Structure formats: C-alpha cells, structure tokens
PDB file of C-alpha atoms and ligand atoms in Angstrom:
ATOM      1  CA  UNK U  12      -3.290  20.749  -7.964  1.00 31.00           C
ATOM      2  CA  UNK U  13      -1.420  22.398  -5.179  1.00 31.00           C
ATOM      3  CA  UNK U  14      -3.513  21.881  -2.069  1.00 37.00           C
ATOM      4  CA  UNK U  15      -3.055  22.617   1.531  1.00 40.00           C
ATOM      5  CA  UNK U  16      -2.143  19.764   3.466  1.00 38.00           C
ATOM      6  CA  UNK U  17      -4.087  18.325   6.589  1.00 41.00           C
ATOM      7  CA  UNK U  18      -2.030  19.225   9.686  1.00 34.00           C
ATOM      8  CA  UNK U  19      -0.879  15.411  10.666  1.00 41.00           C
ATOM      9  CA  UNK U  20       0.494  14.734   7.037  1.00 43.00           C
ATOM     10  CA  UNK U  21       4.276  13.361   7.078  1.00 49.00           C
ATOM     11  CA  UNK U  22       6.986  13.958   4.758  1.00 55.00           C
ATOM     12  CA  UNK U  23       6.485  10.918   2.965  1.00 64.00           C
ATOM     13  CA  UNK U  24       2.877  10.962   1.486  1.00 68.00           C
ATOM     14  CA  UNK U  25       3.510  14.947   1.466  1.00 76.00           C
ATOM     15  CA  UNK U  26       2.063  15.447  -2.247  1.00 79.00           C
ATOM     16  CA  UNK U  27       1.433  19.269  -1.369  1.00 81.00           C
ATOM     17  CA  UNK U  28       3.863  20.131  -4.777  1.00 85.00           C
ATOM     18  CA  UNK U  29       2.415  19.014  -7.848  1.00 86.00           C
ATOM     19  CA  UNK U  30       5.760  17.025  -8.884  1.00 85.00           C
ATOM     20  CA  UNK U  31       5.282  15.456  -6.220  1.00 86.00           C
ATOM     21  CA  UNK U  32       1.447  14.377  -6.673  1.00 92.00           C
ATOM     22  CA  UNK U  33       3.006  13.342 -10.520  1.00 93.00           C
ATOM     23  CA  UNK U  34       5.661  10.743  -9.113  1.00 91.00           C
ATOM     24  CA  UNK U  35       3.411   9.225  -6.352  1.00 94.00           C
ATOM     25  CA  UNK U  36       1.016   8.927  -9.151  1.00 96.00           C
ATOM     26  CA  UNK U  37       3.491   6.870 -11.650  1.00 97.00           C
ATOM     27  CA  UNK U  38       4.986   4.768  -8.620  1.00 96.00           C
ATOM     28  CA  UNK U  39       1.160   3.652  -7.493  1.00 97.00           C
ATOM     29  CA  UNK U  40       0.019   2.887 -11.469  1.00 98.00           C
ATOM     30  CA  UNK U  41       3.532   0.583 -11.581  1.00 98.00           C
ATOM     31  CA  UNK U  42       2.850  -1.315  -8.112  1.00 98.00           C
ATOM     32  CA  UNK U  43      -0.674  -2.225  -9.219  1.00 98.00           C
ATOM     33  CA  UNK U  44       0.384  -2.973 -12.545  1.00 98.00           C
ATOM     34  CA  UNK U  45       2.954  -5.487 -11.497  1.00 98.00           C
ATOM     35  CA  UNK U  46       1.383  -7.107  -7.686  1.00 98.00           C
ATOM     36  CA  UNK U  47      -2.207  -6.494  -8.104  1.00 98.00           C
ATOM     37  CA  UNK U  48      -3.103 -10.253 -10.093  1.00 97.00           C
ATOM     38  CA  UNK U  49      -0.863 -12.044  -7.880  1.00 97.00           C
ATOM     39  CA  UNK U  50      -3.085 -10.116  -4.945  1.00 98.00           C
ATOM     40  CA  UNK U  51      -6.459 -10.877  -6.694  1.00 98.00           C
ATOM     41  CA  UNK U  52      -5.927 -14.339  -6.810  1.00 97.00           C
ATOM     42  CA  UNK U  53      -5.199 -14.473  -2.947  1.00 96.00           C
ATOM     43  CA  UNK U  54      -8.100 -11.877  -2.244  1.00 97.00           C
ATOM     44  CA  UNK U  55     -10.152 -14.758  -4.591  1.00 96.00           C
ATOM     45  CA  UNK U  56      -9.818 -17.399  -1.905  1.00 95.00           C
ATOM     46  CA  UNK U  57     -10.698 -15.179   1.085  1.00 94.00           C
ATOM     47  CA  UNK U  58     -13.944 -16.207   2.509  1.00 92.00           C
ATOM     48  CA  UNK U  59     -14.436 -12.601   3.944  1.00 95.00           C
ATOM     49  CA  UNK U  60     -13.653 -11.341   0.180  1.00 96.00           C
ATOM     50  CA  UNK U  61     -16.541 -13.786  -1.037  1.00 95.00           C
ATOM     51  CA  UNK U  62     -19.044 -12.555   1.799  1.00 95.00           C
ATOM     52  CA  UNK U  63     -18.349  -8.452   1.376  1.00 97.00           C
ATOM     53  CA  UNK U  64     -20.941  -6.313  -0.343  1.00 97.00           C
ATOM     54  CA  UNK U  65     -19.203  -3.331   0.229  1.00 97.00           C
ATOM     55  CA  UNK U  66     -15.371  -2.324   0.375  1.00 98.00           C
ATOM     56  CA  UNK U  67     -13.295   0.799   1.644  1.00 98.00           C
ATOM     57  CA  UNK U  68     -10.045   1.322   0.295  1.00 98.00           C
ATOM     58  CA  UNK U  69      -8.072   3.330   2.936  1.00 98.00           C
ATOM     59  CA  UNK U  70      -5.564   5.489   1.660  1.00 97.00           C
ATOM     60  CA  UNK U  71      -6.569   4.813  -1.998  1.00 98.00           C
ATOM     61  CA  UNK U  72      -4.171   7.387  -3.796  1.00 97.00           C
ATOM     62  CA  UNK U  73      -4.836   7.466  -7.366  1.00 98.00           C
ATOM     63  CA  UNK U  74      -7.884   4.672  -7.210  1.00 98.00           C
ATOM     64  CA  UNK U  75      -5.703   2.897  -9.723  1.00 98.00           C
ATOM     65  CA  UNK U  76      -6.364  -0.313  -7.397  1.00 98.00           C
ATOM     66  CA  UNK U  77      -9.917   0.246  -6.917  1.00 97.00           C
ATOM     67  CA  UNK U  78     -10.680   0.478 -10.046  1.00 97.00           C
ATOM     68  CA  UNK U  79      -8.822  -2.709 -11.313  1.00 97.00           C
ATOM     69  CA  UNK U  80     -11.013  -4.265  -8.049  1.00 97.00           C
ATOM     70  CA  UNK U  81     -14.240  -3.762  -9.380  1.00 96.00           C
ATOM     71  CA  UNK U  82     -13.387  -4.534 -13.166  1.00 95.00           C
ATOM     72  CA  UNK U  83     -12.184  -7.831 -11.375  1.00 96.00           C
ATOM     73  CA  UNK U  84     -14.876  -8.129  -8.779  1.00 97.00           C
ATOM     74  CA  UNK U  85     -17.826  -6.134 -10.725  1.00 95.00           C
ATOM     75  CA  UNK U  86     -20.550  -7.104  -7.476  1.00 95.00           C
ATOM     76  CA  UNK U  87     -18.887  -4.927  -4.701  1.00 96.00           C
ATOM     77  CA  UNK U  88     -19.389  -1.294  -4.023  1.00 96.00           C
ATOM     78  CA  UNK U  89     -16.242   0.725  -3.538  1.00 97.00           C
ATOM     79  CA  UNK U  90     -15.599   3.599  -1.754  1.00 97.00           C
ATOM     80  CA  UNK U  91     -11.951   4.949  -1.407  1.00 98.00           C
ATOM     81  CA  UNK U  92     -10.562   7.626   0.751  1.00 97.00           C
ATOM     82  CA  UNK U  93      -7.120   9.444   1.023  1.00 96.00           C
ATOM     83  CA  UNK U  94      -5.409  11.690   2.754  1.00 94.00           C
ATOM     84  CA  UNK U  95      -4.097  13.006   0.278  1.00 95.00           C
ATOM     85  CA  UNK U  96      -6.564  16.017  -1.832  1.00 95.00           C
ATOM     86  CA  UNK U  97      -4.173  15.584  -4.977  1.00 95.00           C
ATOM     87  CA  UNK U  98      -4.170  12.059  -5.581  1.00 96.00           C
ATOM     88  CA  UNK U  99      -7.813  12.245  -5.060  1.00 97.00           C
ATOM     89  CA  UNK U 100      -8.334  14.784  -7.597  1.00 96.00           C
ATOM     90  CA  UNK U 101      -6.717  12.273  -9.932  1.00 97.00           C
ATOM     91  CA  UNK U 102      -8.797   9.666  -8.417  1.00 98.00           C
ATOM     92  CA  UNK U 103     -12.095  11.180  -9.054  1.00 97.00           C
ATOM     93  CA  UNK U 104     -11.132  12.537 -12.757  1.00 96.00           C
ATOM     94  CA  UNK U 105     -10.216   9.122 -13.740  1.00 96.00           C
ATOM     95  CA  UNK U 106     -12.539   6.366 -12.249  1.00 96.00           C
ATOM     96  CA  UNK U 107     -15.836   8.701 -11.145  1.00 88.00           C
ATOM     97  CA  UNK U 108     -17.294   8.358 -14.082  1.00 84.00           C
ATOM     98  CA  UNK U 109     -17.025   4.563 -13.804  1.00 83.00           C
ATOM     99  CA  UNK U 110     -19.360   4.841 -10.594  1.00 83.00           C
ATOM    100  CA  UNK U 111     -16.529   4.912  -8.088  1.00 94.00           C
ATOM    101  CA  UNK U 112     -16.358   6.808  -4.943  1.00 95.00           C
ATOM    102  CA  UNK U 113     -13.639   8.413  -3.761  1.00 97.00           C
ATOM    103  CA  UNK U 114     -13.706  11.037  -0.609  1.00 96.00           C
ATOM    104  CA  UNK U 115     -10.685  13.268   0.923  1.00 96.00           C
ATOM    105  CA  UNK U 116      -9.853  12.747   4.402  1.00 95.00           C
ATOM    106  CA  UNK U 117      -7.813  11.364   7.045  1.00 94.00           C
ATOM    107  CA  UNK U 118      -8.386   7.823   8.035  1.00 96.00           C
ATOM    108  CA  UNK U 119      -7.562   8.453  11.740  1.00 94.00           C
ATOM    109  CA  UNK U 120      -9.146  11.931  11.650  1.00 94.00           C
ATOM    110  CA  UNK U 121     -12.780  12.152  13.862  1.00 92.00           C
ATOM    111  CA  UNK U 122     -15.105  12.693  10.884  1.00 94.00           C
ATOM    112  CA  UNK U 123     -17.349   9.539  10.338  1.00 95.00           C
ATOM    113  CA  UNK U 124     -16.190   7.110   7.865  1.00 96.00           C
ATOM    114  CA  UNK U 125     -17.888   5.379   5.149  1.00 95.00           C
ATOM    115  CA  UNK U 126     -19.777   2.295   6.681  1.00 95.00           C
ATOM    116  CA  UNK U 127     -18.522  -0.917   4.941  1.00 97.00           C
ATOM    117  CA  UNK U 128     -17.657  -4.881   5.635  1.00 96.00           C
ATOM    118  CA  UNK U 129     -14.248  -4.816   4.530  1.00 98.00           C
ATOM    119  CA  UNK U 130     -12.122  -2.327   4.433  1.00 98.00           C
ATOM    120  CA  UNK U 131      -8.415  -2.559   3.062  1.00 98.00           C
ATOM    121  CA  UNK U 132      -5.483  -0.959   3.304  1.00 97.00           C
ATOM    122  CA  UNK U 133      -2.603  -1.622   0.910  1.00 97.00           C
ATOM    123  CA  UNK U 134       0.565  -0.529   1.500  1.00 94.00           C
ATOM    124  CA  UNK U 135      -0.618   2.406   3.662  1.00 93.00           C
ATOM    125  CA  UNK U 136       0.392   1.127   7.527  1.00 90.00           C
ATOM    126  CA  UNK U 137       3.666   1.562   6.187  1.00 84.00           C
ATOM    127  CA  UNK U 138       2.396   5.301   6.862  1.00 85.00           C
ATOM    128  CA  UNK U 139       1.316   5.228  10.117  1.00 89.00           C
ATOM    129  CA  UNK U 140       2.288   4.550  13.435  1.00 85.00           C
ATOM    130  CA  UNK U 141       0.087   2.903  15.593  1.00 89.00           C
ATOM    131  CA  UNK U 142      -2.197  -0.054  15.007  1.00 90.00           C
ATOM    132  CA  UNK U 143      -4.253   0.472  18.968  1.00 91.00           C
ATOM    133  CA  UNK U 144      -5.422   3.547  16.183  1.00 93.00           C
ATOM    134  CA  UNK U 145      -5.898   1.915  13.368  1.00 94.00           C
ATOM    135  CA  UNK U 146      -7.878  -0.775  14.821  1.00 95.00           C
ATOM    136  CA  UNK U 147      -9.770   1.462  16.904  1.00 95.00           C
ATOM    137  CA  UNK U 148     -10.783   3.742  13.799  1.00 96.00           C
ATOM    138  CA  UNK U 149     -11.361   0.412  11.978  1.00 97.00           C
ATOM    139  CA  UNK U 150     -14.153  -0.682  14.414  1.00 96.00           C
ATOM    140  CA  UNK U 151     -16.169   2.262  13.626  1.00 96.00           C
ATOM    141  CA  UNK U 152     -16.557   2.327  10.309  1.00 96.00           C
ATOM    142  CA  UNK U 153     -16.872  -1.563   9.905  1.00 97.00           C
ATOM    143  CA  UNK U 154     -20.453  -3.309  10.191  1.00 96.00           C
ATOM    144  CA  UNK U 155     -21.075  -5.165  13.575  1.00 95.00           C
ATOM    145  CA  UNK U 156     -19.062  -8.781  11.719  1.00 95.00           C
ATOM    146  CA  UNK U 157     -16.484  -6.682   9.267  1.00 97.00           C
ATOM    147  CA  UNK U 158     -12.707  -7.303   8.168  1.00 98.00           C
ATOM    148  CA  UNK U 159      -9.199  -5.489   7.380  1.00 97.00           C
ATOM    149  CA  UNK U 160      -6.511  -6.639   4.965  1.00 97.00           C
ATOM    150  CA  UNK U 161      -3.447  -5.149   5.426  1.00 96.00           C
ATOM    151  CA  UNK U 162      -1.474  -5.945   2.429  1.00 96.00           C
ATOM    152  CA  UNK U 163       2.442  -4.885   2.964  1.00 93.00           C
ATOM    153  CA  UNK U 164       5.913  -5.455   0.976  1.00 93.00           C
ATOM    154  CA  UNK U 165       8.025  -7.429   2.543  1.00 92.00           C
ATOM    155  CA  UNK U 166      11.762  -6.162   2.262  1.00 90.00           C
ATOM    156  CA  UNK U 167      13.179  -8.931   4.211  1.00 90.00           C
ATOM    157  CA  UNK U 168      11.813 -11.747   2.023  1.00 94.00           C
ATOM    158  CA  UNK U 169      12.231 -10.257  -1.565  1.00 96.00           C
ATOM    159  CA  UNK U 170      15.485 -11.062  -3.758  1.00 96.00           C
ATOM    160  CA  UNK U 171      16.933 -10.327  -6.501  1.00 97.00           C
ATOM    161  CA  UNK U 172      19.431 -12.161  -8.902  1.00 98.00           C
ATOM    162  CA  UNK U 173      22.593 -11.344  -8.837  1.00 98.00           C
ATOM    163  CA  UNK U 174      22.601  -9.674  -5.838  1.00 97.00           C
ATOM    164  CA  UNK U 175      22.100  -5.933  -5.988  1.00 98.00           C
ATOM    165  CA  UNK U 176      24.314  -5.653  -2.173  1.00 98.00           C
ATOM    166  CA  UNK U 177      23.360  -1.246  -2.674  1.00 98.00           C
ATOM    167  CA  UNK U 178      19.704  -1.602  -3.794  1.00 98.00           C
ATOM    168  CA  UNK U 179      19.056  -4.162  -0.987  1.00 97.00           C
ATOM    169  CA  UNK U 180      21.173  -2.297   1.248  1.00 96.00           C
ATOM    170  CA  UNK U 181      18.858   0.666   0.794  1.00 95.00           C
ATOM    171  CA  UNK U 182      15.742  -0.622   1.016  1.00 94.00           C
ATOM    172  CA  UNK U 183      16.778  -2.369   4.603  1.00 92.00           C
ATOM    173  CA  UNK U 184      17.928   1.225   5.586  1.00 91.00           C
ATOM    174  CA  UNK U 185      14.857   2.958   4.777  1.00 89.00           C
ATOM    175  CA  UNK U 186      12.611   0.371   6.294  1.00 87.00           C
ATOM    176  CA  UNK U 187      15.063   0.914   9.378  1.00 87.00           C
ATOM    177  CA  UNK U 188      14.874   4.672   9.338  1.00 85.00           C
ATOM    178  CA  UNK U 189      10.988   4.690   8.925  1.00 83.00           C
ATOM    179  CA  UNK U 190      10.949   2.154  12.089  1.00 82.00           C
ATOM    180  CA  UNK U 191      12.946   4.588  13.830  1.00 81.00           C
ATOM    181  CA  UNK U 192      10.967   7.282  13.490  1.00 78.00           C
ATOM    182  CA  UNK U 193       8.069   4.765  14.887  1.00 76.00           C
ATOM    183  CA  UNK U 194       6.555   3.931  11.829  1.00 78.00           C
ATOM    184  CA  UNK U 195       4.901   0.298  11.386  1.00 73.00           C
ATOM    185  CA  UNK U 196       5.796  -0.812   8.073  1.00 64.00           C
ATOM    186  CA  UNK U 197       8.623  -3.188   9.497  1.00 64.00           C
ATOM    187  CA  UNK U 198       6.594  -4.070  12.257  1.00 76.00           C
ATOM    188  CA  UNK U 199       3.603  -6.172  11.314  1.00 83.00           C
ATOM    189  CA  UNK U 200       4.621  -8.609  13.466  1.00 82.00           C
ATOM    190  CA  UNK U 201       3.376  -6.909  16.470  1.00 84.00           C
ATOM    191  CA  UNK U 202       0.044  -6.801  14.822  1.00 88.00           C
ATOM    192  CA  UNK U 203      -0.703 -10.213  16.507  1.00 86.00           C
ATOM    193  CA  UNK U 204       0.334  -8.949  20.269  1.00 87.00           C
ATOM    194  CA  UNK U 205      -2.420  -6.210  19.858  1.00 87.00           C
ATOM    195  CA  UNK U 206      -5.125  -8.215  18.432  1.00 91.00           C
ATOM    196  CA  UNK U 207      -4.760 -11.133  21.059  1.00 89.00           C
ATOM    197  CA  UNK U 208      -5.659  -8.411  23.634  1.00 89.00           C
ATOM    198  CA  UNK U 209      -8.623  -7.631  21.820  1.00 90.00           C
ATOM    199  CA  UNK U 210     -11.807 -10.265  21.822  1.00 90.00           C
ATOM    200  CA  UNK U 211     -13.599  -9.047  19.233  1.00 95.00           C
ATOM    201  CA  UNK U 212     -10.766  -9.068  16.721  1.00 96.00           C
ATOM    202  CA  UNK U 213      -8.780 -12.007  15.816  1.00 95.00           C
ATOM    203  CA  UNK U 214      -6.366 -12.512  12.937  1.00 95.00           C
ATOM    204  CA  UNK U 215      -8.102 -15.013   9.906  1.00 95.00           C
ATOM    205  CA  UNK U 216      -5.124 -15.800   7.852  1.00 94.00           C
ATOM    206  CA  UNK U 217      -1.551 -14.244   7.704  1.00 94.00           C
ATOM    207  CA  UNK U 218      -0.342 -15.599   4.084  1.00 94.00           C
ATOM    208  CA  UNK U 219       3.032 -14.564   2.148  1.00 96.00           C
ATOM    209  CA  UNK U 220       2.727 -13.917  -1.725  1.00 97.00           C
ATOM    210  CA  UNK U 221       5.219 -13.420  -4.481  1.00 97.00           C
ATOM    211  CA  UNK U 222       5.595 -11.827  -7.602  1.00 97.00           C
ATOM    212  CA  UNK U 223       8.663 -13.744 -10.122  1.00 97.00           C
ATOM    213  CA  UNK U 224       9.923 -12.203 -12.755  1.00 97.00           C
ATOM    214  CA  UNK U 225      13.107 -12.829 -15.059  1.00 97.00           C
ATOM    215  CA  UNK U 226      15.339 -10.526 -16.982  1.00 95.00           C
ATOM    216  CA  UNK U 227      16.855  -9.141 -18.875  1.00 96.00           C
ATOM    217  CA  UNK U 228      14.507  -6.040 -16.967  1.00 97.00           C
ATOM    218  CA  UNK U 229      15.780  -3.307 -19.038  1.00 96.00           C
ATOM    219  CA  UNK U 230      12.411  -0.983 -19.687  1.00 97.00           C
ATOM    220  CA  UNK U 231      10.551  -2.959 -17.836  1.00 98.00           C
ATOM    221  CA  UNK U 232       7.945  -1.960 -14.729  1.00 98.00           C
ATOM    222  CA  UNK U 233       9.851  -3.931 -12.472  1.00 98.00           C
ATOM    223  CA  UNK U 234      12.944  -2.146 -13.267  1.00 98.00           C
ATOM    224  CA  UNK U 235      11.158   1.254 -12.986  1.00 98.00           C
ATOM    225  CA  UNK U 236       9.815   0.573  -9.778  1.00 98.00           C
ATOM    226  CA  UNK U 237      12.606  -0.067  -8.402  1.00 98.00           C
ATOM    227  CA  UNK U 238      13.760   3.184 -10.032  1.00 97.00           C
ATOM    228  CA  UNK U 239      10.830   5.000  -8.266  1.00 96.00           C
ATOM    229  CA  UNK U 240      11.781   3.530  -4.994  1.00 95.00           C
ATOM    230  CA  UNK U 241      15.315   4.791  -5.095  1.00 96.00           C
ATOM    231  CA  UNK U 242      13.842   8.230  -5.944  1.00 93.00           C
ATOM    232  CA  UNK U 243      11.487   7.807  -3.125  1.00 90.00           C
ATOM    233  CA  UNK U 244      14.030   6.897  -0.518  1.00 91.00           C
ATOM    234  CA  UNK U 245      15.793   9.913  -1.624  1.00 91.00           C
ATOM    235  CA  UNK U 246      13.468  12.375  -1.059  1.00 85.00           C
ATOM    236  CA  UNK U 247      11.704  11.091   2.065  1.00 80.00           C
ATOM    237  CA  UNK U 248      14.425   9.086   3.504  1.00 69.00           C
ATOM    238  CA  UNK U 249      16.082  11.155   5.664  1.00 78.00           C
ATOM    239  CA  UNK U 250      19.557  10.099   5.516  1.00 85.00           C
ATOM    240  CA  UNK U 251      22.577   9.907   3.201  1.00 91.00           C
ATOM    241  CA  UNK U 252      23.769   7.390   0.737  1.00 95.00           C
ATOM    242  CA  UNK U 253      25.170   6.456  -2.521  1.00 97.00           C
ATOM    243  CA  UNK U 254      21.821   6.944  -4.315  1.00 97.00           C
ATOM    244  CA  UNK U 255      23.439   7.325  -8.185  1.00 98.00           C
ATOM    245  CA  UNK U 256      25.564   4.251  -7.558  1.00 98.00           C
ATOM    246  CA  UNK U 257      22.134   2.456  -6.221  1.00 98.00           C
ATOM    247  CA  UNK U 258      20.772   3.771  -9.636  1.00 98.00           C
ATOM    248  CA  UNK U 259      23.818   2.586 -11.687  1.00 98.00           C
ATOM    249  CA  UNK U 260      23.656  -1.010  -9.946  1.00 98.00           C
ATOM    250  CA  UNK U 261      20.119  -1.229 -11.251  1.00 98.00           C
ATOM    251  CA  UNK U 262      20.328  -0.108 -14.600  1.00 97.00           C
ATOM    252  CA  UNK U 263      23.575  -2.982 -14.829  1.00 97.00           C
ATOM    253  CA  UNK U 264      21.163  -5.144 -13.534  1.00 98.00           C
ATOM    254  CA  UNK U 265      18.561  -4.268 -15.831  1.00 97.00           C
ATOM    255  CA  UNK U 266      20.997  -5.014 -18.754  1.00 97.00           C
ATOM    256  CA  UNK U 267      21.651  -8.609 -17.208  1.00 97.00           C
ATOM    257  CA  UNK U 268      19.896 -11.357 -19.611  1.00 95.00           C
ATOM    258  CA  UNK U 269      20.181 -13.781 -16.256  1.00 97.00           C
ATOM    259  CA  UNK U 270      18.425 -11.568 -13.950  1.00 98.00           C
ATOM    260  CA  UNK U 271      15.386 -12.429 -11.636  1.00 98.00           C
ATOM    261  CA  UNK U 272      13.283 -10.380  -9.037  1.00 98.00           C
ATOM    262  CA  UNK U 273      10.958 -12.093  -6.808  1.00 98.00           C
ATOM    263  CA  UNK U 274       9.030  -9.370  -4.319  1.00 97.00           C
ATOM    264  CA  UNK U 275       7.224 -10.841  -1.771  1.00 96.00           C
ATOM    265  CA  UNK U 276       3.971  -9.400   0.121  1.00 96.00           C
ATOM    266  CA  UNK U 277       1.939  -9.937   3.269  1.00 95.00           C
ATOM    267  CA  UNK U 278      -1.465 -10.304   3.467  1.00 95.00           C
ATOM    268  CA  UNK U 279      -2.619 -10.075   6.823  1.00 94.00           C
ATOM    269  CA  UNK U 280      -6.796 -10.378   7.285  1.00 96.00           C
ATOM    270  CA  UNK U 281      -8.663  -9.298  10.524  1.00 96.00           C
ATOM    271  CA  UNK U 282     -11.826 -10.460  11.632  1.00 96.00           C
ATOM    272  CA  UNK U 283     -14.225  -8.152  13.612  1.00 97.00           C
ATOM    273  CA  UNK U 284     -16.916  -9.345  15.310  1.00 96.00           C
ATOM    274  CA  UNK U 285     -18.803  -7.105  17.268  1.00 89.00           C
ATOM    275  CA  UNK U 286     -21.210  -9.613  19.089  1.00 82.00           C
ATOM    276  CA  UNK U 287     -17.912 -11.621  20.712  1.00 72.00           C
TER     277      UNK U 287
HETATM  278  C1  SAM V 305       1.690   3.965  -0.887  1.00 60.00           C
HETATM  279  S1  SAM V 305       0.166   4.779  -1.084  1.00 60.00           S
HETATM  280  C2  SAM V 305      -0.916   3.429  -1.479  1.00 60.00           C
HETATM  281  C3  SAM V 305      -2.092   3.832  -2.358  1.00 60.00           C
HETATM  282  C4  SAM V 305      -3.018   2.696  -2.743  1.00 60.00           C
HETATM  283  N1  SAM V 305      -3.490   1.982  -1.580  1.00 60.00           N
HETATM  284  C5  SAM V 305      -2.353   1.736  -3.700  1.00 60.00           C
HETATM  285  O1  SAM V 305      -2.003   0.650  -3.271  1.00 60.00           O
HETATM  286  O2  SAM V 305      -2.171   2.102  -4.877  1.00 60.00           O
HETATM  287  C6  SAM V 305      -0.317   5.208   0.536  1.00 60.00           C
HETATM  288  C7  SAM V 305      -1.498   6.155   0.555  1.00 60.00           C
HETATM  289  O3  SAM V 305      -1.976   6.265   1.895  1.00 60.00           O
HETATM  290  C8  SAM V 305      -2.443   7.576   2.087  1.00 60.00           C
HETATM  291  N2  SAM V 305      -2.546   7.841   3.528  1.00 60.00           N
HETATM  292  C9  SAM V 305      -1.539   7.871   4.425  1.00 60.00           C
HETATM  293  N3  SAM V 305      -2.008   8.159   5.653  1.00 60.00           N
HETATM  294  C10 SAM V 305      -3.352   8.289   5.531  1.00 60.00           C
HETATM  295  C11 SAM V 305      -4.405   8.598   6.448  1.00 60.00           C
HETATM  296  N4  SAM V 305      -4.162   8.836   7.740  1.00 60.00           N
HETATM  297  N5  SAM V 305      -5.676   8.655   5.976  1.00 60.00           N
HETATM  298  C12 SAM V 305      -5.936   8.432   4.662  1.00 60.00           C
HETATM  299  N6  SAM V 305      -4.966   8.151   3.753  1.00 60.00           N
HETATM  300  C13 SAM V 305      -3.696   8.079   4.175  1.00 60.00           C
HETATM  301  C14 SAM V 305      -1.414   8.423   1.345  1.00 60.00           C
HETATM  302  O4  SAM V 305      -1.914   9.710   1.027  1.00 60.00           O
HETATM  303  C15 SAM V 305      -1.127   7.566   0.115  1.00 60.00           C
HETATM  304  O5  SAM V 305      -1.940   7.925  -0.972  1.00 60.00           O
END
C-alpha cells in the first residue's frame, strides 16, 4: 500500500506510509460511526437530498460514509473519489463488491469528474484552501441545477464536561495553525462572501447539528476519537505542545462517571443553477 503521492498533496492527508493509511483509516471508521445518524437525519430533510439521483462523495477516504449512505438511502448512485490511492485501495476492497464506485484523483486536478446532482464533501475543505476553486471545480462536474454540502466540525461550538482547558486548547491551536497556513476549515464563514458574488450559486440552508453523549467515556468511540485527534494534531500540526498531558487529561476524563461531550457540525448546502 505504499503509493506515490500526487504532487499537490499536503502533510496532513499525506497517507504515502502505510501507518499512516492504517490511522486515517481507524479515525474515518470512528467519525462515521459516531456523527453519521445525527447527519442522516439532517441530510433526510434536505429537499436537494430528496431530488438527487446521483451523488459524489469528494474526498471519500475509506468509503466508510458512502457505504453507510446507500444502506441508508438504497435509490442513489454513488460515486466517491480521493486523493488519496491508499484509502482508495481500502475503499474499493471493502464496498466494490457492494456496487460502489470509487475512483483516485484529485478533486481540483483538470481530469473530468464524475457527472452528478449532488456532490458532498465531508470534512474535506478543512483540506483545502480556496473555495473560488472549489466552487469552480464544483460547477463542472454538477448537472446544469446541482448542489454541494459541505459538512464541517465545528471547534468553536463543541464542549465538553468538565472542561478539558488542554484538549480544547489544542484543538483551537490546530484549527489556528491550519488557518495560518491558509487553510479553510475555520473559515466557512467566508463561504457566503464568495457565493453572493456568484448568481448562479446561492446558499439553501446553513444548519448547526450536534452529537450528545454522557460518560463515563472510558473505551468508548468518543473517547478514541478524541484520542485520534490528539495523535493527528501531533503529527500534522506543526507546532509544539504538551501532547501526553492532552492525552492524560482525556483518559481522566474518560474515567469521569459525570462526563458529557457534545460536538457540533455545520452543514452548509449550495444550490447551482446553471440557467440563472
Ligand atoms: C478527513 S478525510 C474525510 C473522508 C470522508 N469524507 C469521511 O468523512 O469519512 C478527508 C479526505 O479528503 C481527501 N482529499 C483532500 N484533498 C483532496 C483533493 N484535492 N481531492 C480529492 N480528495 C481530497 C483526503 O485524501 C482524505 O481522504
């Protein structure tokens, strides 16, 4: 599974090493595992979900998500694609058989992408760093009325109980860092300057979900995630801090019979229409 990676990949989705393809494996299966109901249920009520025949999951990974999409929503037809040629190996060895589609390649690369009405992309402008290109590359492969969800986790508006002042304190400073180095994942916001400049785009909905959960945590997804996000920060953060107390803080935390995590994500939807 080592691969070559394309020349634009970054050092966070870098899954070139096969440890690494492992952990961004586990850390995907545990984020659909513990948002992806919560996320159905919105995506439910979404009259451009309803109206889709076909979906493209950008920046699939594993096709963990896909393929809980269409055991949920059977009617669709799913194609994902990835940057990354590991995760789609896994991809395509687990959920091929089950008549998925999954291609490698680089969303904002030239080659022609899959023609769909909907595409998504869930937690992958965290990733990137401009939406003028996203949008742009979005418009091609969408039919002449399409739509984009962006779904994102929003830092800022999760807690946890009792305070974790490290954990948090990390989080905030790798969302800063990545904003630094011009990436959008803190930035969503600004999603609404570019699309007012745009007529045929406009923004559908902009909705807030949670995910609750109560302690104690200890063995639980939610307190391996947060494991895997520590470990994550680590390795692609780019800057120094107390990571093993951040780790000890959790694992107290995990032990605490009062605890409660509530995560909080954005769903932002896009409409296209071609004709406006
Ligand atoms: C955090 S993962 C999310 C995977 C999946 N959407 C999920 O929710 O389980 C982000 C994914 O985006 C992919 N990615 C990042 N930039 C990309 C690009 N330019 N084109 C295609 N995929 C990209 C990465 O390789 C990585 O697998």
């Amino acid at each position: 599974l080592t691969t070559t990676l394309p020349h634009n990949a970054n050092r966070l989705i870098d899954t070139s090493e096969r440890a690494a393809v492992d952990e961004w494996d586990e850390l995907l299966g545990l984020q659909v595992d513990l948002f992806a109901a919560v996320e159905f249920n919105c995506l439910s009520r979404m009259e451009a979900w309803a109206h889709a025949q076909s979906v493209l999951e950008v920046g699939c990974g594993n096709g963990r998500y896909l393929a809980q999409l269409r055991s949920r929503f059977p009617k669709k037809d799913y194609v994902g694609i990835d940057l990354s040629p590991g995760l789609i190996a896994i991809a395509n060895q687990r959920h091929r058989r089950s008549g998925l589609r999954f291609e490698q390649g680089d969303f904002l690369g030239t080659r022609p992408l899959p023609r769909c009405d909907l595409m998504i992309l869930r937690f992958v402008v965290q990733h990137l760093d401009s939406f003028d290109a996203i949008i742009k590359r979005a418009a091609e492969g969408l039919e002449p009325k399409g739509s984009v969800i962006i779904i994102e986790c929003d830092v800022a508006r999760s807690a946890v109980s009792p305070p974790m002042p490290l954990f948090s304190g990390l989080l905030a400073a790798f969302e800063a860092h990545q904003s630094a180095e011009g990436r959008l994942r803190a930035r969503l916001d600004q999603l609404a300057t570019v699309i007012e400049s745009l007529n045929a785009w406009r923004i559908a909905s902009d909705a807030w979900i949670s995910v609750s959960a109560r302690g104690p945590f200890l063995g639980t997804k939610t307190e391996a995630v947060f494991e895997k996000w520590i470990d994550l920060c680590e390795r692609a953060g780019g800057f120094a801090y107390p990571f093993d107390e951040t780790r000890e803080e959790v694992a107290r935390w995990g032990h605490d019979g009062a605890a409660s995590s509530m995560i909080a994500l954005r769903m932002v939807e896009l409409a296209y229409d071609r004709g406006a």
